Short mmCIF file of C-alpha atoms in Angstrom, two decimals:
data_model
loop_
_atom_site.label_atom_id
_atom_site.label_comp_id
_atom_site.label_asym_id
_atom_site.label_seq_id
_atom_site.Cartn_x
_atom_site.Cartn_y
_atom_site.Cartn_z
CA GLN A 16 -26.82 -10.98 -34.25
CA LEU A 17 -24.86 -12.94 -31.66
CA GLU A 18 -21.70 -11.09 -32.66
CA GLU A 19 -23.49 -7.74 -32.38
CA ALA A 20 -24.80 -8.65 -28.89
CA LYS A 21 -21.26 -9.53 -27.79
CA GLU A 22 -19.96 -6.20 -29.10
CA ILE A 23 -22.67 -4.32 -27.19
CA GLU A 24 -21.89 -6.27 -24.01
CA GLU A 25 -18.17 -5.46 -24.35
CA LEU A 26 -18.98 -1.79 -24.94
CA LEU A 27 -21.15 -1.70 -21.81
CA LEU A 28 -18.34 -3.31 -19.79
CA LEU A 29 -15.93 -0.65 -21.05
CA VAL A 30 -18.41 2.05 -20.00
CA LYS A 31 -18.74 0.41 -16.55
CA LYS A 32 -14.96 0.38 -16.22
CA ASP A 33 -14.72 4.06 -17.18
CA ILE A 34 -17.49 5.04 -14.76
CA ILE A 35 -15.73 3.36 -11.85
CA ILE A 36 -12.35 4.87 -12.74
CA HIS A 37 -13.79 8.37 -13.12
CA LEU A 38 -15.92 8.25 -9.97
CA GLY A 39 -12.81 7.21 -8.04
CA ALA A 40 -10.88 10.08 -9.61
CA ILE A 41 -13.65 12.54 -8.66
CA ILE A 42 -13.49 11.44 -5.03
CA GLU A 43 -9.70 11.67 -5.08
CA GLY A 44 -9.88 15.19 -6.56
CA ILE A 45 -12.37 16.34 -3.94
CA LEU A 46 -10.17 14.93 -1.16
CA PHE A 47 -7.16 16.82 -2.57
CA TYR A 48 -9.21 20.03 -2.60
CA ILE A 49 -10.30 19.47 1.01
CA ALA A 50 -6.71 18.70 2.03
CA GLN A 51 -5.56 21.97 0.48
CA GLU A 52 -8.13 23.89 2.53
CA TYR A 53 -7.29 22.03 5.75
CA MET A 54 -3.57 22.59 5.23
CA ARG A 55 -4.14 26.29 4.56
CA ASN A 56 -5.95 26.51 7.92
CA ASN A 57 -3.27 24.41 9.68
CA LYS A 58 -5.74 21.61 10.39
CA LEU A 59 -3.84 18.94 8.44
CA THR A 60 -0.22 17.96 7.93
CA LEU A 61 0.96 15.37 5.47
CA GLU A 62 3.69 12.94 6.36
CA LYS A 63 5.24 9.95 4.73
CA SER A 64 7.19 7.33 6.60
CA GLN A 65 10.73 6.50 5.60
CA ASN A 66 12.26 3.33 6.94
CA GLN A 67 16.01 3.10 7.38
CA GLU A 68 17.21 -0.45 7.79
CA LYS A 69 20.61 -1.46 9.12
CA GLN A 70 21.63 -5.11 9.04
CA ILE A 71 23.13 -6.07 12.40
CA HIS A 72 23.54 -9.86 12.15
CA THR A 73 23.61 -12.33 9.25
CA ILE A 74 21.92 -15.67 9.84
CA SER A 75 22.18 -17.06 6.29
CA GLU A 76 22.29 -15.80 2.71
CA SER A 77 18.57 -15.04 2.79
CA GLU A 78 18.04 -14.23 6.47
CA TYR A 79 19.37 -11.51 8.69
CA ILE A 80 18.49 -9.48 11.74
CA ALA A 81 18.07 -5.79 11.16
CA PHE A 82 17.41 -2.63 13.09
CA VAL A 83 14.71 -0.57 11.39
CA GLN A 84 14.21 3.07 12.20
CA LYS A 85 11.00 4.69 11.03
CA LYS A 86 11.08 8.43 10.42
CA MET A 87 8.18 10.61 9.44
CA LYS A 88 8.86 13.25 6.82
CA ASN A 89 6.55 16.17 6.07
CA ILE A 90 5.55 16.27 2.44
CA LYS A 91 3.81 18.80 0.23
CA LEU A 92 0.35 18.19 -1.14
CA LYS A 93 1.68 17.88 -4.69
CA ASP A 94 3.81 14.94 -3.55
CA ALA A 95 0.92 13.11 -1.86
CA ASP A 96 -1.16 10.33 -3.33
CA PHE A 97 -4.73 9.20 -2.62
CA ASN A 98 -3.59 6.67 0.00
CA THR A 99 -1.42 9.23 1.82
CA LEU A 100 -4.35 11.65 2.02
CA ILE A 101 -6.76 9.04 3.33
CA CYS A 102 -4.27 7.93 5.98
CA ALA A 103 -3.43 11.51 7.02
CA PHE A 104 -7.11 12.43 7.46
CA ASN A 105 -7.70 9.27 9.48
CA ASP A 106 -4.49 9.43 11.57
CA GLN A 107 -5.28 13.01 12.56
CA ARG A 108 -8.86 12.03 13.43
CA ILE A 109 -10.40 14.35 10.85
CA ILE A 110 -12.42 11.50 9.37
CA GLN A 111 -13.99 8.50 11.06
CA ASP A 112 -12.76 4.97 10.49
CA SER A 113 -15.88 4.11 8.49
CA LEU A 114 -15.18 6.87 5.95
CA CYS A 115 -11.53 5.82 5.85
CA ASP A 116 -12.61 2.25 5.05
CA ASP A 117 -15.01 3.47 2.34
CA LEU A 118 -12.33 5.66 0.75
CA HIS A 119 -9.85 2.78 0.74
CA ALA A 120 -12.52 0.51 -0.78
CA ILE A 121 -13.13 2.99 -3.60
CA ARG A 122 -9.37 3.48 -4.09
CA ASN A 123 -8.62 -0.24 -4.16
CA PHE A 124 -11.56 -1.00 -6.45
CA ARG A 125 -10.64 1.80 -8.84
CA ASN A 126 -6.95 0.84 -8.87
CA GLY A 127 -7.73 -2.84 -9.36
CA ILE A 128 -9.92 -2.09 -12.34
CA HIS A 129 -7.61 0.54 -13.77
CA LEU A 130 -4.49 -1.63 -13.58
CA SER A 131 -6.00 -4.96 -14.61
CA LYS A 132 -5.42 -6.07 -18.19
CA LYS A 133 -8.11 -8.78 -17.99
CA ILE A 134 -10.81 -6.96 -16.05
CA LEU A 135 -13.38 -7.29 -18.82
CA GLN A 136 -13.12 -11.09 -18.58
CA ASP A 137 -13.38 -11.10 -14.77
CA GLU A 138 -16.69 -12.65 -13.72
CA LEU A 139 -16.87 -10.64 -10.48
CA PHE A 140 -16.45 -7.39 -12.40
CA ARG A 141 -18.98 -8.48 -15.01
CA SER A 142 -21.56 -9.19 -12.28
CA ILE A 143 -21.22 -5.86 -10.46
CA ASP A 144 -24.30 -3.67 -10.64
CA ILE A 145 -22.90 -0.15 -10.38
CA HIS A 146 -26.24 1.37 -9.42
CA LYS A 147 -26.82 -1.03 -6.54
CA GLU A 148 -23.28 -1.64 -5.29
CA TYR A 149 -21.13 1.35 -6.22
CA MET A 150 -23.38 4.41 -6.36
CA PRO A 151 -24.66 4.18 -2.75
CA LEU A 152 -21.05 4.04 -1.52
CA PHE A 153 -20.09 6.92 -3.82
CA ASN A 154 -23.05 9.03 -2.62
CA SER A 155 -22.30 8.26 1.04
CA ILE A 156 -18.69 9.34 0.59
CA LEU A 157 -19.73 12.53 -1.19
CA GLY A 158 -22.05 13.39 1.72
CA ASP A 159 -19.22 12.86 4.22
CA LEU A 160 -16.79 14.89 2.11
CA LYS A 161 -19.32 17.73 1.87
CA LYS A 162 -19.37 17.88 5.69
CA LEU A 163 -15.56 17.96 5.72
CA MET A 164 -15.57 20.88 3.28
CA GLN A 165 -17.94 22.80 5.54
CA ASN A 166 -15.63 22.21 8.53
CA GLY A 167 -12.42 23.08 6.65
#
């Protein structure tokens, strides 16, 4: 029976992991849809920074002084990622800082869980109550994104 209880616990942790990954993907998908509408109405542009570095003085083998030029390059929606969208919406003052922070929290949490090989053994992950800690944030974000869709 102890072995069966462990198997059930592991299965529930896998379900929790999948829920978090999929809820993050839903939010990302909605944000891409909203971005498409905003771009169609010329209310949003997407840019990515490109840094060009030129070494101007060598101090040692591992240290040097460089001139860095930052250029912004327009990109297409298909070339954007979740982070780029969040930053573009925030930089262009389409979303408030609080929503930006919430979106980054969801993105970071989802990515951390998705990319971690040992997440099921992580005590913090094991202790998370999705209904109390994740769903209110998810619902708040969905409400804010619904308002954005209405304004797009």
